[in-house]
Short mmCIF file of C-alpha atoms in Angstrom, two decimals:
data_model
loop_
_atom_site.label_atom_id
_atom_site.label_comp_id
_atom_site.label_asym_id
_atom_site.label_seq_id
_atom_site.Cartn_x
_atom_site.Cartn_y
_atom_site.Cartn_z
CA MET A 1 68.49 9.33 -21.36
CA THR A 2 64.52 9.85 -19.97
CA ILE A 3 64.06 6.19 -18.24
CA LEU A 4 60.39 5.11 -17.62
CA LEU A 5 61.59 2.44 -14.71
CA THR A 6 58.70 -0.25 -13.38
CA GLY A 7 58.39 -1.73 -10.53
CA ALA A 8 61.90 0.77 -9.42
CA ALA A 9 60.99 -0.21 -5.28
CA GLY A 10 61.62 -3.10 -5.21
CA PHE A 11 65.50 -5.42 -4.92
CA ILE A 12 66.47 -5.81 -8.60
CA GLY A 13 64.97 -1.93 -9.88
CA SER A 14 66.13 0.20 -6.92
CA HIS A 15 70.11 -1.27 -7.93
CA LEU A 16 70.02 -0.36 -10.79
CA THR A 17 68.14 2.82 -10.20
CA GLU A 18 70.88 4.15 -8.17
CA TYR A 19 73.10 2.78 -10.69
CA LEU A 20 71.27 4.88 -13.42
CA LEU A 21 71.60 7.81 -11.98
CA SER A 22 75.05 7.64 -11.08
CA ALA A 23 75.37 7.64 -14.40
CA GLY A 24 73.27 10.15 -14.96
CA HIS A 25 69.76 9.60 -16.19
CA THR A 26 66.95 10.47 -15.05
CA ILE A 27 64.92 8.01 -14.17
CA ILE A 28 60.98 7.42 -13.53
CA GLY A 29 60.48 5.13 -11.36
CA LEU A 30 56.46 3.35 -11.32
CA ASP A 31 55.85 0.73 -8.69
CA ASN A 32 52.61 0.25 -6.98
CA PHE A 33 54.00 -0.87 -3.27
CA ASP A 34 51.78 -5.00 -3.03
CA ASN A 35 51.91 -6.38 -0.98
CA GLN A 36 53.36 -9.51 -1.90
CA TYR A 37 56.01 -9.37 -0.05
CA ASP A 38 56.69 -6.47 3.42
CA PRO A 39 55.76 -2.82 1.35
CA GLY A 40 57.82 -1.86 3.62
CA ARG A 41 60.56 -2.90 2.04
CA LYS A 42 60.39 -1.34 -0.88
CA GLN A 43 59.94 2.00 1.42
CA VAL A 44 63.89 2.15 2.60
CA ASN A 45 64.61 1.01 -0.83
CA VAL A 46 63.12 4.35 -2.57
CA ARG A 47 65.06 5.93 0.60
CA LEU A 48 68.52 5.50 -0.89
CA PHE A 49 67.01 8.31 -4.12
CA LYS A 50 63.81 9.52 -3.51
CA GLN A 51 65.08 12.87 -3.45
CA HIS A 52 67.53 12.71 -6.18
CA THR A 53 66.85 15.62 -8.43
CA ASN A 54 66.68 13.13 -11.35
CA PHE A 55 64.06 10.99 -9.68
CA THR A 56 60.44 10.92 -9.69
CA LEU A 57 58.55 8.33 -7.46
CA ILE A 58 54.66 6.89 -8.50
CA GLU A 59 53.05 5.15 -6.85
CA GLY A 60 50.90 2.85 -9.46
CA ASP A 61 49.97 -0.97 -11.66
CA ILE A 62 51.60 -1.59 -15.15
CA ARG A 63 47.69 -2.22 -15.39
CA ASP A 64 46.78 0.90 -15.84
CA GLN A 65 47.39 1.52 -19.66
CA THR A 66 45.95 4.68 -19.05
CA LEU A 67 48.60 5.65 -16.03
CA LEU A 68 51.63 4.71 -18.16
CA ALA A 69 50.62 6.41 -21.53
CA GLY A 70 50.35 10.32 -19.51
CA ILE A 71 53.45 9.56 -17.44
CA LEU A 72 55.25 8.51 -21.16
CA LYS A 73 54.08 11.37 -22.82
CA ARG A 74 54.42 14.30 -19.47
CA TYR A 75 58.38 12.44 -19.27
CA ALA A 76 59.28 12.01 -22.85
CA CYS A 77 60.58 9.36 -22.25
CA ASP A 78 62.14 7.42 -24.22
CA THR A 79 63.08 3.97 -23.27
CA VAL A 80 61.90 1.77 -20.88
CA VAL A 81 62.55 -0.89 -18.68
CA HIS A 82 60.13 -3.17 -17.89
CA LEU A 83 61.02 -4.65 -14.24
CA ALA A 84 57.92 -5.28 -12.72
CA ALA A 85 56.09 -8.22 -12.10
CA ARG A 86 54.43 -10.55 -8.87
CA THR A 87 57.34 -13.11 -9.00
CA GLY A 88 57.54 -16.30 -7.93
CA VAL A 89 56.62 -19.99 -9.23
CA ARG A 90 56.00 -21.28 -5.49
CA ASP A 91 53.15 -18.20 -5.76
CA SER A 92 52.51 -18.67 -9.45
CA VAL A 93 50.77 -22.15 -8.68
CA HIS A 94 48.79 -21.33 -5.65
CA GLU A 95 47.73 -17.29 -7.37
CA PRO A 96 48.32 -18.11 -10.72
CA ALA A 97 45.37 -15.48 -11.94
CA VAL A 98 46.81 -12.92 -10.02
CA CYS A 99 50.72 -13.82 -11.84
CA ILE A 100 49.14 -14.61 -15.52
CA ASP A 101 47.14 -10.83 -15.28
CA VAL A 102 49.79 -8.71 -13.78
CA ASN A 103 52.65 -10.89 -16.25
CA VAL A 104 50.40 -10.89 -18.88
CA ASN A 105 47.62 -8.52 -18.81
CA GLY A 106 50.75 -5.87 -17.24
CA THR A 107 52.94 -6.20 -20.19
CA LEU A 108 50.46 -5.75 -22.62
CA SER A 109 48.97 -2.89 -20.79
CA LEU A 110 52.72 -0.85 -20.79
CA LEU A 111 53.31 -2.90 -24.73
CA GLU A 112 49.69 -0.62 -25.59
CA ALA A 113 50.68 2.52 -23.65
CA MET A 114 53.85 3.27 -25.66
CA LYS A 115 51.93 2.56 -28.60
CA LYS A 116 50.09 4.99 -27.94
CA VAL A 117 52.69 6.85 -27.91
CA GLY A 118 54.79 6.09 -30.37
CA LEU A 119 57.94 4.78 -27.77
CA LYS A 120 59.38 1.42 -29.56
CA ARG A 121 62.33 1.39 -27.05
CA LEU A 122 61.67 -1.39 -24.09
CA VAL A 123 64.35 -3.12 -22.02
CA MET A 124 62.60 -6.27 -20.18
CA ALA A 125 62.91 -8.68 -17.33
CA SER A 126 62.06 -12.22 -18.24
CA SER A 127 63.30 -15.53 -16.53
CA SER A 128 65.76 -19.02 -16.34
CA SER A 129 61.89 -20.03 -15.30
CA VAL A 130 61.34 -20.24 -19.52
CA TYR A 131 63.18 -22.84 -20.37
CA GLY A 132 61.88 -25.36 -18.17
CA ASN A 133 63.62 -28.67 -17.47
CA SER A 134 65.30 -28.33 -20.65
CA SER A 135 67.99 -31.47 -21.88
CA VAL A 136 69.97 -29.03 -23.78
CA VAL A 137 73.19 -27.75 -20.49
CA PRO A 138 73.59 -24.83 -20.82
CA PHE A 139 70.65 -23.48 -22.25
CA GLN A 140 70.67 -21.32 -25.32
CA GLU A 141 68.51 -18.30 -26.17
CA ASN A 142 67.79 -20.27 -29.78
CA ASP A 143 66.75 -23.38 -27.11
CA ASP A 144 62.47 -24.63 -26.76
CA ALA A 145 60.76 -22.59 -24.74
CA ASN A 146 57.64 -24.06 -24.75
CA ARG A 147 56.75 -25.85 -21.96
CA PRO A 148 56.77 -24.67 -19.12
CA LEU A 149 57.08 -26.00 -15.86
CA SER A 150 54.69 -22.73 -14.01
CA PRO A 151 52.33 -20.37 -14.11
CA TYR A 152 55.46 -18.36 -13.60
CA ALA A 153 57.26 -19.51 -16.71
CA MET A 154 54.47 -19.29 -18.77
CA SER A 155 54.10 -15.34 -17.90
CA LYS A 156 57.22 -14.85 -19.04
CA ARG A 157 57.44 -16.92 -22.10
CA SER A 158 53.82 -14.85 -23.10
CA ALA A 159 55.24 -11.66 -22.53
CA GLU A 160 58.25 -12.10 -23.99
CA LEU A 161 55.86 -12.96 -27.25
CA LEU A 162 53.96 -10.42 -26.23
CA ALA A 163 56.97 -8.38 -26.89
CA HIS A 164 57.95 -10.29 -30.13
CA THR A 165 54.51 -9.43 -32.21
CA TYR A 166 54.75 -5.89 -31.40
CA HIS A 167 58.42 -6.12 -32.29
CA HIS A 168 56.81 -7.30 -35.86
CA LEU A 169 53.91 -5.12 -36.30
CA TYR A 170 55.62 -1.78 -34.75
CA GLY A 171 59.35 -1.91 -35.49
CA PHE A 172 60.07 -1.94 -31.47
CA ASN A 173 63.22 -2.52 -29.91
CA VAL A 174 63.39 -4.91 -27.61
CA ALA A 175 65.49 -7.04 -25.24
CA CYS A 176 64.45 -9.90 -22.64
CA LEU A 177 66.44 -10.52 -20.73
CA ARG A 178 66.41 -14.28 -18.81
CA PHE A 179 66.86 -13.69 -15.45
CA PHE A 180 68.71 -16.41 -13.57
CA THR A 181 68.47 -16.24 -9.37
CA VAL A 182 69.75 -12.68 -8.56
CA TYR A 183 70.75 -11.76 -5.23
CA GLY A 184 73.03 -9.98 -2.92
CA PRO A 185 71.85 -6.77 -1.14
CA ARG A 186 68.15 -5.90 -0.67
CA GLN A 187 67.11 -9.54 -2.24
CA ARG A 188 63.02 -10.24 -1.64
CA PRO A 189 63.28 -11.90 1.76
CA GLU A 190 61.46 -15.22 0.13
CA MET A 191 63.69 -16.08 -1.91
CA ALA A 192 66.79 -18.76 -0.84
CA ILE A 193 69.35 -16.62 0.08
CA SER A 194 67.75 -14.21 2.23
CA ARG A 195 65.79 -16.67 3.74
CA PHE A 196 68.11 -18.68 4.39
CA THR A 197 70.01 -16.43 6.16
CA ALA A 198 67.55 -15.83 8.05
CA LYS A 199 67.21 -18.97 9.13
CA LEU A 200 70.85 -19.51 10.26
CA TYR A 201 70.54 -15.94 12.93
CA GLY A 202 67.82 -16.95 14.47
CA ASP A 203 69.01 -20.86 15.09
CA GLN A 204 65.81 -22.16 12.74
CA PRO A 205 65.91 -25.31 10.93
CA ILE A 206 66.16 -24.65 6.65
CA THR A 207 64.09 -26.20 4.82
CA LEU A 208 65.57 -27.89 1.80
CA TYR A 209 63.23 -29.38 -1.05
CA GLY A 210 64.10 -32.92 -2.63
CA ASP A 211 67.88 -34.27 -1.75
CA GLY A 212 70.09 -30.77 -2.01
CA THR A 213 71.26 -31.55 -5.37
CA THR A 214 68.58 -29.14 -8.00
CA SER A 215 71.46 -26.22 -8.80
CA ARG A 216 71.00 -22.55 -10.12
CA ASN A 217 73.14 -20.09 -11.99
CA TYR A 218 73.43 -17.73 -8.98
CA THR A 219 73.39 -13.59 -10.72
CA TYR A 220 74.77 -11.20 -8.64
CA ILE A 221 73.32 -7.93 -8.02
CA TYR A 222 75.95 -5.92 -10.02
CA ASP A 223 76.18 -8.73 -12.93
CA THR A 224 72.72 -8.38 -13.45
CA VAL A 225 72.74 -4.69 -13.52
CA LEU A 226 75.39 -3.87 -15.31
CA GLY A 227 72.77 -6.76 -18.32
CA ILE A 228 70.53 -4.87 -18.19
CA THR A 229 72.62 -1.78 -19.23
CA ARG A 230 74.26 -3.16 -21.60
CA ALA A 231 70.69 -4.29 -23.33
CA ILE A 232 70.76 -1.09 -23.11
CA GLU A 233 73.20 0.84 -24.97
CA HIS A 234 72.39 -1.60 -26.95
CA LEU A 235 68.70 -2.03 -27.80
CA ASN A 236 68.06 -3.13 -31.56
CA GLY A 237 65.56 -4.49 -32.62
CA PHE A 238 64.64 -7.86 -30.67
CA GLU A 239 66.80 -10.10 -28.76
CA LEU A 240 66.32 -12.40 -25.85
CA LEU A 241 69.21 -12.43 -23.81
CA ASN A 242 69.94 -14.83 -21.23
CA ILE A 243 71.66 -12.91 -18.35
CA GLY A 244 73.36 -14.98 -15.68
CA GLY A 245 75.66 -15.69 -13.81
CA SER A 246 79.52 -18.03 -14.03
CA ALA A 247 78.16 -21.85 -12.90
CA PRO A 248 76.26 -23.55 -11.30
CA ILE A 249 76.23 -24.94 -7.94
CA SER A 250 74.01 -26.79 -6.70
CA LEU A 251 71.54 -26.21 -3.35
CA ARG A 252 73.91 -28.30 -0.44
CA GLU A 253 77.17 -26.55 -2.34
CA LEU A 254 75.03 -22.28 -1.49
CA VAL A 255 74.27 -23.84 2.33
CA VAL A 256 77.37 -25.24 2.68
CA LEU A 257 78.81 -21.00 1.66
CA LEU A 258 76.28 -19.81 3.98
CA GLU A 259 77.47 -21.95 7.01
CA LYS A 260 81.04 -20.06 6.91
CA ALA A 261 80.02 -16.72 5.46
CA VAL A 262 77.76 -16.63 8.50
CA GLY A 263 80.47 -18.97 11.00
CA ARG A 264 77.08 -21.49 12.33
CA LYS A 265 75.98 -24.95 10.84
CA ALA A 266 72.86 -24.73 9.94
CA VAL A 267 69.98 -27.76 10.76
CA ILE A 268 68.33 -29.04 8.17
CA ASP A 269 65.00 -29.78 7.85
CA TRP A 270 64.37 -32.12 4.19
CA GLN A 271 61.37 -32.39 2.51
CA PRO A 272 59.70 -33.27 -1.32
CA ASN A 273 59.94 -31.30 -4.26
CA GLN A 274 58.39 -28.69 -4.25
CA PRO A 275 55.37 -28.35 -8.11
CA GLY A 276 57.24 -25.95 -10.74
CA ASP A 277 60.74 -26.09 -9.45
CA VAL A 278 62.64 -27.17 -11.80
CA TYR A 279 66.08 -28.61 -12.15
CA LEU A 280 68.86 -26.66 -12.79
CA THR A 281 69.50 -23.97 -14.28
CA SER A 282 72.63 -23.02 -16.40
CA ALA A 283 72.85 -19.75 -18.41
CA ASP A 284 74.88 -20.13 -22.02
CA LEU A 285 76.15 -16.69 -22.02
CA THR A 286 78.22 -16.51 -25.69
CA TYR A 287 75.18 -15.16 -27.81
CA ALA A 288 75.11 -11.90 -24.58
CA LYS A 289 78.96 -11.76 -24.86
CA THR A 290 78.63 -11.40 -28.36
CA LYS A 291 75.43 -8.89 -28.55
CA ILE A 292 76.45 -6.63 -25.62
CA GLY A 293 79.61 -7.18 -23.92
CA TYR A 294 78.02 -9.44 -20.94
CA PHE A 295 80.20 -11.91 -18.69
CA PRO A 296 79.38 -11.39 -14.79
CA SER A 297 82.17 -10.92 -12.83
CA VAL A 298 81.49 -11.35 -10.07
CA GLN A 299 81.75 -15.33 -7.82
CA ILE A 300 79.20 -17.19 -6.16
CA GLU A 301 81.99 -17.34 -2.86
CA GLU A 302 82.77 -13.56 -2.96
CA GLY A 303 79.11 -12.41 -3.79
CA ILE A 304 77.58 -14.23 -0.97
CA ASN A 305 80.18 -12.76 0.96
CA ARG A 306 79.03 -9.49 0.50
CA PHE A 307 75.22 -11.19 0.88
CA VAL A 308 76.32 -12.01 4.32
CA ARG A 309 77.86 -8.47 5.29
CA TRP A 310 75.25 -6.65 4.44
CA TYR A 311 72.78 -8.82 6.07
CA TYR A 312 74.84 -8.15 9.57
CA GLN A 313 75.10 -5.01 9.16
CA SER A 314 71.22 -3.94 7.98
CA VAL A 315 69.42 -6.79 9.55
CA VAL A 316 70.89 -8.66 11.96
CA CYS A 317 72.46 -5.05 14.22
CA LEU A 318 69.29 -3.35 13.63
#
């Protein structure tokens, strides 16, 4: 299988690239190496597989429809995995125009390029943020997802709706994967687990917003990659699928796990709740298990230990 993978140099994209290459697939990786966070981190990610004979790296932007169509045609891609995005709830509150341009117009550009070359297989990243502060717990794929609390959430829901339109009009086979707070080695530096770990090793206060009771369903990167590959294998029709961990934990419980793994006590800097943040994310995985055989295998305690070991070896010891 020849796969165009957008966002190939990022956190999830680099892990997925490694896995798909090991499974014998050909990967055409597209990334714009933007400066939302240090692009040098992405360059380090890419070094892991840049010389692989079945990997081609192209630096470019998903909003460039001509570029996308040219890539799809030149390399005879048969599937697209779309992970490229402007990430982050809080960043989107401060820069909504950039978020919406990349996530909505970029997805539209990709869909149009696919239509132009007659390619109809797409697996794309969505987000648990589309559920907002849902009153139904755990979140199910058929719940109302039309009350976003941030531009980021709105952009991801809009991308889902665009994809459904192309399924309806042109027969695209699409799986929209609603990721629930992915973590693990190479996680983006602004995300909570990375940020808290850095603060612990640096003997600096950890900033917590609210009262520490907000909860997230954290998903280890191995399980996320498994969900993506299962979606590729079972791609048919239009699907919304939760790809999450086994159970949510509170922010305060997360800090306790990190304290144990790092071996240091945190100093907490308490701050008010941030605009755009949801109180809880909780994935109902029943449908994903039925449709694609997805279920997470890495519990949060083990995942945190794995992440901290990687962080110590790759960051602290350098």
